[in-house]
Amino acid sequence: MDHDADYAAYVRESWSTLVRSAVFLGCPLHEAEDLAQTTLVRCYTAWPTVAAADNRAAYVYRMLLNCLRDSKRRRWWGERPAERLPESRTTVVRDDTADVDTADAVHRALAGLTKINRDVVVLRYFTGLSEQQTAEVLGVPAGTVKSRLSRSLAQLARDAHLADLRPEFQPTLQPEPTEGATS
């Protein structure tokens, strides 16, 4: 496969995961799409290196994190996005209220984590990287990833924003006594 076709296939395969990861790293959707695009542009300019990487996913997600850090460091004096986009003329049939509520709760809960712990959770669970790949992206030992995940998941389990997403408390049913058993 030639250079451009290989790259195009990679973009089609990874676009939605890169955008989703950027959203869970704290970017609004429009910034997440810009961040994914910037990451993929950097991938294109270094495609021979990216394609030859032992762990392409870790390499690309490291680029994504670096692009995010770069975007937070610089000041932008150019155009600002509008607060509200114009309404489209298409009719929306599906009510996404529950999805929005769930996403909001998850975003609020993730915002309660430290930056490094949020990065670990997003890379491991929302991006689907293994513990070893996450460790490579962050440049830390795999044991550090495990301990950060453990602390982060414990904190998320206690988070009030996620309380409404948990199934209602169901009392444990006691087994019925067997015949001849005395109580």
mmCIF file of C-alpha atoms in Angstrom:
data_model
loop_
_atom_site.group_PDB
_atom_site.id
_atom_site.type_symbol
_atom_site.label_atom_id
_atom_site.label_comp_id
_atom_site.label_asym_id
_atom_site.label_seq_id
_atom_site.Cartn_x
_atom_site.Cartn_y
_atom_site.Cartn_z
ATOM 1 C CA MET A 1 0.000 0.000 0.000
ATOM 2 C CA ASP A 2 1.387 3.439 -0.810
ATOM 3 C CA HIS A 3 2.074 6.172 1.737
ATOM 4 C CA ASP A 4 -1.113 8.225 1.151
ATOM 5 C CA ALA A 5 -3.482 5.262 0.958
ATOM 6 C CA ASP A 6 -2.058 3.777 4.166
ATOM 7 C CA TYR A 7 -2.392 7.123 5.925
ATOM 8 C CA ALA A 8 -5.967 7.653 4.641
ATOM 9 C CA ALA A 9 -6.971 4.226 5.942
ATOM 10 C CA TYR A 10 -5.484 5.059 9.325
ATOM 11 C CA VAL A 11 -7.395 8.373 9.479
ATOM 12 C CA ARG A 12 -10.713 6.646 8.708
ATOM 13 C CA GLU A 13 -9.998 4.033 11.380
ATOM 14 C CA SER A 14 -8.831 6.371 14.148
ATOM 15 C CA TRP A 15 -10.745 9.663 13.705
ATOM 16 C CA SER A 16 -13.681 8.976 16.025
ATOM 17 C CA THR A 17 -11.484 7.497 18.767
ATOM 18 C CA LEU A 18 -9.122 10.485 18.659
ATOM 19 C CA VAL A 19 -12.028 12.950 18.872
ATOM 20 C CA ARG A 20 -13.693 10.989 21.697
ATOM 21 C CA SER A 21 -10.408 10.858 23.606
ATOM 22 C CA ALA A 22 -9.921 14.608 23.231
ATOM 23 C CA VAL A 23 -13.458 15.244 24.510
ATOM 24 C CA PHE A 24 -12.808 13.107 27.572
ATOM 25 C CA LEU A 25 -9.521 14.918 28.111
ATOM 26 C CA GLY A 26 -11.597 18.058 28.628
ATOM 27 C CA CYS A 27 -12.021 19.635 25.189
ATOM 28 C CA PRO A 28 -15.374 20.825 23.858
ATOM 29 C CA LEU A 29 -16.369 18.916 20.719
ATOM 30 C CA HIS A 30 -15.211 21.580 18.257
ATOM 31 C CA GLU A 31 -11.811 21.809 19.988
ATOM 32 C CA ALA A 32 -11.591 18.014 20.147
ATOM 33 C CA GLU A 33 -12.093 17.819 16.384
ATOM 34 C CA ASP A 34 -9.422 20.510 15.863
ATOM 35 C CA LEU A 35 -7.070 18.640 18.191
ATOM 36 C CA ALA A 36 -7.634 15.340 16.362
ATOM 37 C CA GLN A 37 -7.044 17.085 13.047
ATOM 38 C CA THR A 38 -3.821 18.701 14.301
ATOM 39 C CA THR A 39 -2.651 15.329 15.598
ATOM 40 C CA LEU A 40 -3.391 13.663 12.265
ATOM 41 C CA VAL A 41 -1.558 16.424 10.376
ATOM 42 C CA ARG A 42 1.482 15.776 12.546
ATOM 43 C CA CYS A 43 1.045 12.055 11.868
ATOM 44 C CA TYR A 44 1.043 12.733 8.131
ATOM 45 C CA THR A 45 4.240 14.763 8.241
ATOM 46 C CA ALA A 46 5.942 11.971 10.190
ATOM 47 C CA TRP A 47 4.029 9.069 8.621
ATOM 48 C CA PRO A 48 7.033 6.820 7.877
ATOM 49 C CA THR A 49 8.017 7.025 11.561
ATOM 50 C CA VAL A 50 4.424 6.590 12.776
ATOM 51 C CA ALA A 51 3.773 3.643 10.450
ATOM 52 C CA ALA A 52 6.993 1.938 11.561
ATOM 53 C CA ALA A 53 6.400 2.468 15.291
ATOM 54 C CA ASP A 54 6.309 -0.689 17.390
ATOM 55 C CA ASN A 55 3.222 0.628 19.144
ATOM 56 C CA ARG A 56 1.426 2.971 16.741
ATOM 57 C CA ALA A 57 -1.486 3.671 19.110
ATOM 58 C CA ALA A 58 0.817 4.763 21.931
ATOM 59 C CA TYR A 59 2.828 6.903 19.520
ATOM 60 C CA VAL A 60 -0.269 8.675 18.160
ATOM 61 C CA TYR A 61 -1.864 9.210 21.580
ATOM 62 C CA ARG A 62 1.402 10.702 22.812
ATOM 63 C CA MET A 63 1.126 13.094 19.852
ATOM 64 C CA LEU A 64 -2.477 13.862 20.826
ATOM 65 C CA LEU A 65 -1.463 14.699 24.399
ATOM 66 C CA ASN A 66 1.406 16.854 23.142
ATOM 67 C CA CYS A 67 -0.925 18.714 20.768
ATOM 68 C CA LEU A 68 -3.351 19.285 23.653
ATOM 69 C CA ARG A 69 -0.577 20.652 25.854
ATOM 70 C CA ASP A 70 0.670 22.865 23.022
ATOM 71 C CA SER A 71 -2.819 24.262 22.430
ATOM 72 C CA LYS A 72 -3.225 25.089 26.133
ATOM 73 C CA ARG A 73 0.142 26.850 26.266
ATOM 74 C CA ARG A 74 -0.304 29.295 23.420
ATOM 75 C CA ARG A 75 -2.660 32.224 23.368
ATOM 76 C CA TRP A 76 -5.014 32.483 20.475
ATOM 77 C CA TRP A 77 -5.695 35.981 19.184
ATOM 78 C CA GLY A 78 -7.530 34.958 16.028
ATOM 79 C CA GLU A 79 -11.160 34.137 15.513
ATOM 80 C CA ARG A 80 -13.241 32.933 18.414
ATOM 81 C CA PRO A 81 -15.943 30.331 17.936
ATOM 82 C CA ALA A 82 -19.511 31.575 18.197
ATOM 83 C CA GLU A 83 -21.336 30.823 21.429
ATOM 84 C CA ARG A 84 -24.214 29.284 19.474
ATOM 85 C CA LEU A 85 -24.140 27.791 16.025
ATOM 86 C CA PRO A 86 -26.977 28.619 13.637
ATOM 87 C CA GLU A 87 -29.812 26.135 13.713
ATOM 88 C CA SER A 88 -29.764 23.566 10.943
ATOM 89 C CA ARG A 89 -32.798 23.042 8.797
ATOM 90 C CA THR A 90 -32.876 19.296 9.302
ATOM 91 C CA THR A 91 -35.418 17.727 11.588
ATOM 92 C CA VAL A 92 -34.075 15.918 14.641
ATOM 93 C CA VAL A 93 -36.098 12.855 15.553
ATOM 94 C CA ARG A 94 -34.136 11.298 18.413
ATOM 95 C CA ASP A 95 -34.213 12.843 21.891
ATOM 96 C CA ASP A 96 -30.651 12.777 23.184
ATOM 97 C CA THR A 97 -31.420 14.228 26.610
ATOM 98 C CA ALA A 98 -30.400 11.113 28.523
ATOM 99 C CA ASP A 99 -27.160 10.863 26.544
ATOM 100 C CA VAL A 100 -26.374 14.505 27.265
ATOM 101 C CA ASP A 101 -27.083 14.020 30.968
ATOM 102 C CA THR A 102 -24.836 10.961 31.070
ATOM 103 C CA ALA A 103 -22.033 12.706 29.185
ATOM 104 C CA ASP A 104 -22.317 15.732 31.471
ATOM 105 C CA ALA A 105 -22.117 13.558 34.585
ATOM 106 C CA VAL A 106 -19.064 11.729 33.235
ATOM 107 C CA HIS A 107 -17.358 15.009 32.277
ATOM 108 C CA ARG A 108 -18.002 16.492 35.715
ATOM 109 C CA ALA A 109 -16.713 13.380 37.438
ATOM 110 C CA LEU A 110 -13.583 13.310 35.267
ATOM 111 C CA ALA A 111 -13.023 17.009 35.972
ATOM 112 C CA GLY A 112 -12.765 16.093 39.659
ATOM 113 C CA LEU A 113 -9.676 13.998 38.959
ATOM 114 C CA THR A 114 -6.197 15.443 38.757
ATOM 115 C CA LYS A 115 -4.950 16.018 35.204
ATOM 116 C CA ILE A 116 -2.577 13.050 35.245
ATOM 117 C CA ASN A 117 -5.218 10.706 36.716
ATOM 118 C CA ARG A 118 -7.772 11.892 34.141
ATOM 119 C CA ASP A 119 -5.227 11.223 31.370
ATOM 120 C CA VAL A 120 -4.710 7.676 32.671
ATOM 121 C CA VAL A 121 -8.459 6.936 32.870
ATOM 122 C CA VAL A 122 -9.187 8.391 29.429
ATOM 123 C CA LEU A 123 -6.302 6.597 27.720
ATOM 124 C CA ARG A 124 -7.030 3.281 29.423
ATOM 125 C CA TYR A 125 -10.828 3.125 29.303
ATOM 126 C CA PHE A 126 -12.121 5.612 26.738
ATOM 127 C CA THR A 127 -9.331 5.132 24.210
ATOM 128 C CA GLY A 128 -8.938 1.438 24.917
ATOM 129 C CA LEU A 129 -5.177 1.338 25.304
ATOM 130 C CA SER A 130 -3.662 -1.432 27.394
ATOM 131 C CA GLU A 131 -1.898 -0.617 30.664
ATOM 132 C CA GLN A 132 1.455 -1.016 28.927
ATOM 133 C CA GLN A 133 0.434 1.256 26.025
ATOM 134 C CA THR A 134 -0.901 3.854 28.473
ATOM 135 C CA ALA A 135 2.394 3.714 30.357
ATOM 136 C CA GLU A 136 4.307 4.240 27.110
ATOM 137 C CA VAL A 137 2.142 7.232 26.123
ATOM 138 C CA LEU A 138 2.607 8.893 29.509
ATOM 139 C CA GLY A 139 6.242 7.884 29.917
ATOM 140 C CA VAL A 140 5.686 6.176 33.274
ATOM 141 C CA PRO A 141 6.036 2.575 34.489
ATOM 142 C CA ALA A 142 3.046 0.239 34.082
ATOM 143 C CA GLY A 143 2.817 -0.051 37.885
ATOM 144 C CA THR A 144 2.278 3.700 38.104
ATOM 145 C CA VAL A 145 -0.575 3.402 35.614
ATOM 146 C CA LYS A 146 -2.134 0.632 37.739
ATOM 147 C CA SER A 147 -1.891 2.625 40.976
ATOM 148 C CA ARG A 148 -3.256 5.805 39.350
ATOM 149 C CA LEU A 149 -6.122 3.821 37.845
ATOM 150 C CA SER A 150 -6.906 2.264 41.205
ATOM 151 C CA ARG A 151 -7.031 5.624 42.979
ATOM 152 C CA SER A 152 -8.960 7.256 40.139
ATOM 153 C CA LEU A 153 -11.582 4.514 39.948
ATOM 154 C CA ALA A 154 -12.070 4.633 43.710
ATOM 155 C CA GLN A 155 -12.587 8.397 43.503
ATOM 156 C CA LEU A 156 -15.008 8.037 40.580
ATOM 157 C CA ALA A 157 -16.963 5.367 42.470
ATOM 158 C CA ARG A 158 -17.584 7.907 45.245
ATOM 159 C CA ASP A 159 -18.341 10.817 42.891
ATOM 160 C CA ALA A 160 -21.774 12.358 43.412
ATOM 161 C CA HIS A 161 -22.120 13.253 39.721
ATOM 162 C CA LEU A 162 -22.168 9.571 38.831
ATOM 163 C CA ALA A 163 -24.604 8.561 41.590
ATOM 164 C CA ASP A 164 -27.645 8.948 39.316
ATOM 165 C CA LEU A 165 -26.068 6.642 36.737
ATOM 166 C CA ARG A 166 -25.765 3.744 39.159
ATOM 167 C CA PRO A 167 -28.573 1.184 39.170
ATOM 168 C CA GLU A 168 -30.973 1.565 42.033
ATOM 169 C CA PHE A 169 -30.051 -0.390 45.133
ATOM 170 C CA GLN A 170 -31.443 -3.853 44.794
ATOM 171 C CA PRO A 171 -31.599 -5.810 48.066
ATOM 172 C CA THR A 172 -29.922 -9.172 47.866
ATOM 173 C CA LEU A 173 -32.484 -11.918 47.693
ATOM 174 C CA GLN A 174 -32.036 -14.559 50.324
ATOM 175 C CA PRO A 175 -32.300 -18.136 49.080
ATOM 176 C CA GLU A 176 -35.457 -19.900 50.072
ATOM 177 C CA PRO A 177 -34.934 -22.470 52.821
ATOM 178 C CA THR A 178 -34.746 -26.030 51.604
ATOM 179 C CA GLU A 179 -37.151 -28.656 52.874
ATOM 180 C CA GLY A 180 -36.302 -29.954 56.288
ATOM 181 C CA ALA A 181 -34.127 -26.942 57.134
ATOM 182 C CA THR A 182 -34.781 -25.303 60.456
ATOM 183 C CA SER A 183 -34.406 -21.648 61.088
#
